[in-house]
Short mmCIF file of C-alpha atoms in Angstrom, two decimals:
data_model
loop_
_atom_site.label_atom_id
_atom_site.label_comp_id
_atom_site.label_asym_id
_atom_site.label_seq_id
_atom_site.Cartn_x
_atom_site.Cartn_y
_atom_site.Cartn_z
CA MET A 7 0.05 -0.22 0.06
CA ARG A 8 2.77 2.70 0.87
CA LEU A 9 3.96 1.40 -2.58
CA TRP A 10 1.49 2.35 -3.92
CA LEU A 11 0.39 5.61 -2.26
CA ALA A 12 4.20 6.60 -3.41
CA LEU A 13 3.72 6.43 -6.94
CA LEU A 14 0.70 7.72 -7.19
CA ALA A 15 1.76 11.06 -5.80
CA ALA A 16 4.68 10.85 -8.01
CA LEU A 17 2.16 11.07 -10.39
CA LEU A 18 0.34 13.92 -9.06
CA LEU A 19 4.07 15.78 -8.44
CA PRO A 20 5.06 18.24 -11.17
CA SER A 21 8.13 16.64 -13.14
CA ALA A 22 11.17 17.60 -12.85
CA ALA A 23 11.55 18.91 -16.25
CA SER A 24 9.38 22.00 -15.55
CA GLY A 25 12.31 23.40 -13.44
CA GLN A 26 12.03 22.25 -9.39
CA GLU A 27 15.28 22.75 -7.12
CA ARG A 28 16.55 25.37 -10.28
CA GLU A 29 17.67 28.97 -9.99
CA ALA A 30 18.15 31.58 -12.29
CA LEU A 31 20.05 35.07 -11.71
CA LEU A 32 18.50 37.89 -12.96
CA LEU A 33 20.90 41.28 -13.07
CA GLY A 34 20.97 44.55 -14.58
CA SER A 35 19.10 48.40 -13.96
CA SER A 36 16.28 49.38 -11.93
CA SER A 37 13.91 47.75 -14.01
CA VAL A 38 14.77 44.87 -12.15
CA ASN A 39 13.49 45.93 -9.40
CA GLY A 40 10.77 47.05 -10.91
CA ALA A 41 7.33 45.13 -13.24
CA VAL A 42 9.89 43.81 -15.81
CA GLY A 43 12.05 42.10 -13.18
CA ARG A 44 8.97 41.32 -10.96
CA THR A 45 6.97 39.82 -13.63
CA LEU A 46 10.09 37.11 -14.88
CA GLU A 47 10.47 36.40 -11.44
CA ARG A 48 6.89 35.74 -10.68
CA GLU A 49 6.27 33.34 -14.02
CA LEU A 50 9.90 31.69 -14.03
CA GLY A 51 8.44 30.97 -10.57
CA ALA A 52 5.46 29.40 -11.51
CA TRP A 53 7.98 27.42 -13.65
CA GLY A 54 9.47 26.32 -10.31
CA VAL A 55 12.61 28.10 -10.89
CA HIS A 56 13.67 30.63 -7.95
CA VAL A 57 15.05 33.50 -9.31
CA ARG A 58 17.03 36.15 -7.21
CA ARG A 59 17.13 39.94 -9.00
CA ARG A 60 20.68 41.81 -8.50
CA ALA A 61 20.33 45.26 -9.66
CA ARG A 62 21.86 49.15 -9.57
CA SER A 63 20.10 51.87 -10.74
CA SER A 64 20.89 54.05 -13.70
CA SER A 65 23.49 51.16 -14.19
CA GLY A 66 24.61 49.28 -17.94
CA PHE A 67 27.59 48.94 -20.03
CA SER A 68 27.96 53.10 -21.48
CA ARG A 69 28.83 53.98 -18.09
CA PRO A 70 31.51 51.78 -16.24
CA ASP A 71 33.42 54.63 -14.26
CA PHE A 72 29.33 55.18 -12.74
CA TYR A 73 29.36 51.47 -12.21
CA ASP A 74 31.30 49.00 -13.39
CA TRP A 75 29.14 45.06 -13.95
CA GLN A 76 32.58 43.49 -15.06
CA ALA A 77 33.68 43.95 -11.60
CA GLN A 78 31.14 42.54 -9.52
CA ILE A 79 31.11 39.32 -10.57
CA GLY A 80 33.35 37.81 -8.28
CA SER A 81 30.90 39.58 -5.78
CA LEU A 82 27.90 37.20 -7.47
CA GLY A 83 28.66 33.64 -5.97
CA ALA A 84 28.89 30.28 -7.50
CA LEU A 85 27.83 30.91 -11.01
CA GLY A 86 27.50 27.45 -12.14
CA ARG A 87 24.09 27.21 -8.94
CA TYR A 88 22.40 28.52 -11.91
CA SER A 89 20.78 27.20 -14.76
CA LEU A 90 19.94 30.70 -16.23
CA ILE A 91 21.37 34.25 -15.45
CA VAL A 92 18.98 36.83 -17.68
CA ILE A 93 20.82 40.17 -18.75
CA TYR A 94 18.24 43.18 -18.50
CA ALA A 95 19.90 45.86 -18.93
CA GLY A 96 20.53 49.58 -21.66
CA GLY A 97 17.32 51.96 -21.10
CA ASN A 98 20.31 53.91 -19.75
CA ASP A 99 23.33 53.52 -22.60
CA ALA A 100 21.48 55.69 -25.27
CA GLN A 101 24.76 57.76 -24.88
CA GLY A 102 28.67 57.90 -25.21
CA LEU A 103 30.33 55.59 -23.31
CA TRP A 104 33.53 56.19 -20.61
CA LEU A 105 36.36 54.87 -22.33
CA ARG A 106 38.48 52.25 -20.59
CA PRO A 107 42.42 53.13 -20.41
CA ASP A 108 42.65 49.84 -23.35
CA GLU A 109 39.86 50.84 -25.41
CA ARG A 110 40.79 54.55 -25.76
CA THR A 111 42.77 55.28 -29.51
CA ALA A 112 44.32 58.02 -27.51
CA ARG A 113 46.33 58.76 -24.52
CA ARG A 114 43.60 61.40 -23.04
CA GLN A 115 40.19 60.56 -24.52
CA GLN A 116 38.36 59.44 -22.39
CA TRP A 117 34.59 59.20 -24.04
CA LEU A 118 33.73 58.42 -27.45
CA GLN A 119 31.00 60.48 -28.41
CA TRP A 120 26.92 59.18 -29.64
CA SER A 121 27.51 60.52 -33.13
CA ASP A 122 30.58 58.14 -33.84
CA GLU A 123 28.38 55.21 -34.56
CA GLU A 124 30.52 52.75 -35.94
CA ARG A 125 33.11 52.86 -33.46
CA TRP A 126 30.55 53.30 -30.71
CA ARG A 127 28.96 50.18 -31.62
CA GLU A 128 31.82 48.29 -32.23
CA VAL A 129 32.97 49.29 -28.38
CA TYR A 130 29.73 48.43 -27.14
CA SER A 131 29.11 44.86 -28.42
CA ALA A 132 32.54 44.09 -27.34
CA ARG A 133 31.29 45.11 -23.26
CA VAL A 134 28.46 42.54 -24.01
CA ARG A 135 30.53 40.14 -25.38
CA THR A 136 33.20 40.57 -22.46
CA PHE A 137 30.90 40.49 -20.10
CA VAL A 138 28.96 38.01 -21.31
CA ASP A 139 32.11 35.74 -21.53
CA ALA A 140 33.58 36.61 -18.15
CA LEU A 141 30.56 35.10 -16.45
CA CYS A 142 31.16 31.93 -18.63
CA ALA A 143 34.43 31.64 -17.57
CA ALA A 144 32.83 31.69 -14.01
CA GLY A 145 30.77 28.93 -14.12
CA ALA A 146 27.58 30.42 -15.83
CA PRO A 147 25.95 27.39 -18.57
CA ARG A 148 23.87 29.76 -20.25
CA VAL A 149 23.43 33.71 -20.02
CA ALA A 150 19.98 35.50 -21.94
CA VAL A 151 20.62 38.55 -22.88
CA LEU A 152 17.46 40.21 -22.81
CA LEU A 153 17.20 43.43 -25.31
CA PRO A 154 15.83 46.42 -23.38
CA ALA A 155 12.18 47.00 -24.10
CA ASN A 156 11.09 49.87 -26.31
CA GLY A 157 8.72 52.52 -24.26
CA GLY A 158 8.32 54.48 -26.50
CA ARG A 159 9.74 57.51 -25.47
CA TYR A 160 10.53 60.37 -28.06
CA LEU A 161 13.48 60.21 -30.25
CA TRP A 162 14.43 57.87 -27.68
CA GLU A 163 12.92 54.68 -29.43
CA ARG A 164 15.61 55.86 -32.27
CA ARG A 165 18.54 55.51 -30.47
CA ILE A 166 17.60 52.20 -27.98
CA LEU A 167 17.50 50.48 -31.47
CA ARG A 168 20.95 50.75 -31.50
CA VAL A 169 21.79 49.57 -27.86
CA ARG A 170 19.73 46.53 -29.04
CA GLU A 171 20.96 46.02 -31.91
CA SER A 172 24.75 46.51 -30.19
CA GLN A 173 23.87 43.91 -27.64
CA ALA A 174 22.40 41.18 -30.01
CA GLU A 175 25.88 41.66 -31.62
CA GLY A 176 27.55 41.00 -28.46
CA ALA A 177 25.58 38.25 -27.03
CA ARG A 178 25.89 36.26 -29.76
CA THR A 179 29.40 36.42 -30.95
CA SER A 180 30.42 35.41 -26.89
CA ARG A 181 30.92 32.07 -25.45
CA CYS A 182 27.97 31.44 -23.51
CA GLY A 183 24.98 33.65 -24.47
CA THR A 184 21.74 34.08 -26.24
CA VAL A 185 19.56 37.10 -26.85
CA VAL A 186 16.27 36.74 -25.64
CA ASP A 187 14.21 39.66 -27.99
CA PRO A 188 11.19 40.94 -26.74
CA GLY A 189 10.55 42.98 -30.25
CA ALA A 190 11.29 46.95 -31.13
CA GLN A 191 7.32 47.83 -30.79
CA ALA A 192 6.47 50.14 -27.91
CA LEU A 193 5.36 48.40 -24.76
CA ASP A 194 3.70 50.07 -22.54
CA ALA A 195 5.58 52.05 -20.30
CA ILE A 196 5.27 54.37 -16.68
CA ASP A 197 8.37 56.96 -18.59
CA GLY A 198 9.15 56.49 -21.61
CA VAL A 199 11.78 53.44 -20.51
CA HIS A 200 10.35 51.55 -16.83
CA LEU A 201 7.83 49.28 -18.32
CA SER A 202 4.44 49.77 -16.88
CA TRP A 203 2.83 46.02 -15.37
CA ASN A 204 1.00 46.02 -18.74
CA GLY A 205 4.28 46.38 -20.23
CA ALA A 206 6.19 43.67 -18.42
CA SER A 207 3.07 41.56 -18.87
CA ARG A 208 2.96 42.63 -22.63
CA MET A 209 6.96 41.48 -23.00
CA TRP A 210 6.42 38.09 -20.82
CA THR A 211 3.97 37.35 -23.75
CA LEU A 212 6.53 37.75 -26.35
CA VAL A 213 9.79 35.74 -24.43
CA ALA A 214 8.18 33.36 -22.58
CA GLU A 215 8.94 30.52 -25.15
CA PRO A 216 12.64 31.32 -25.60
CA PHE A 217 12.38 31.08 -22.17
CA ARG A 218 10.81 28.03 -22.03
CA GLU A 219 13.22 26.50 -24.44
CA LEU A 220 16.09 27.99 -21.98
CA LEU A 221 15.43 26.40 -19.49
CA GLU A 222 13.41 22.96 -20.95
CA VAL A 223 10.25 23.59 -19.49
CA ARG A 224 7.70 21.16 -20.99
#
């Protein structure tokens, strides 16, 4: 009888493929603590994936002089414990780049202007690729770069397109990175950058299937 009850319980419990006992790490800007991050936490949690969020307001890849995500990798703990690391940043990055010493083409050059589009794309994509590669080297099995959503802010939506394309280039040329793209259409936002709850819910419907495949949820 006990054996029969144990077998019945096993059949009724969700399968391991639903994501039980797994963890994901979500890194990025203030949106990680807002509607986007909390929606991802809720929806992935419904699949049995526990999400840990790590955010820094106003951060991204453009201003490592303000906050350098590359330098924070050592503080993230053992990355091999996570089934997936998700990066969501870029809303603050449609601006000139502060250059690290090894990125400068002249001794006193500290900034790369937004108007220098070709060089901007090159440096920005390289930063994303280097960051993802460093996460991979630190033990992350897979890193998903969730491209920043278009919040419909006037003129900014043109600029965020360059950020999105450059992030995608960096992720696709990295060691263990992949791209999750919610698309370029405008989603409902509270300020043209940070998505509202409605906007975040709409984003989830656009990215749920790629996340399902990454996490092998059936």
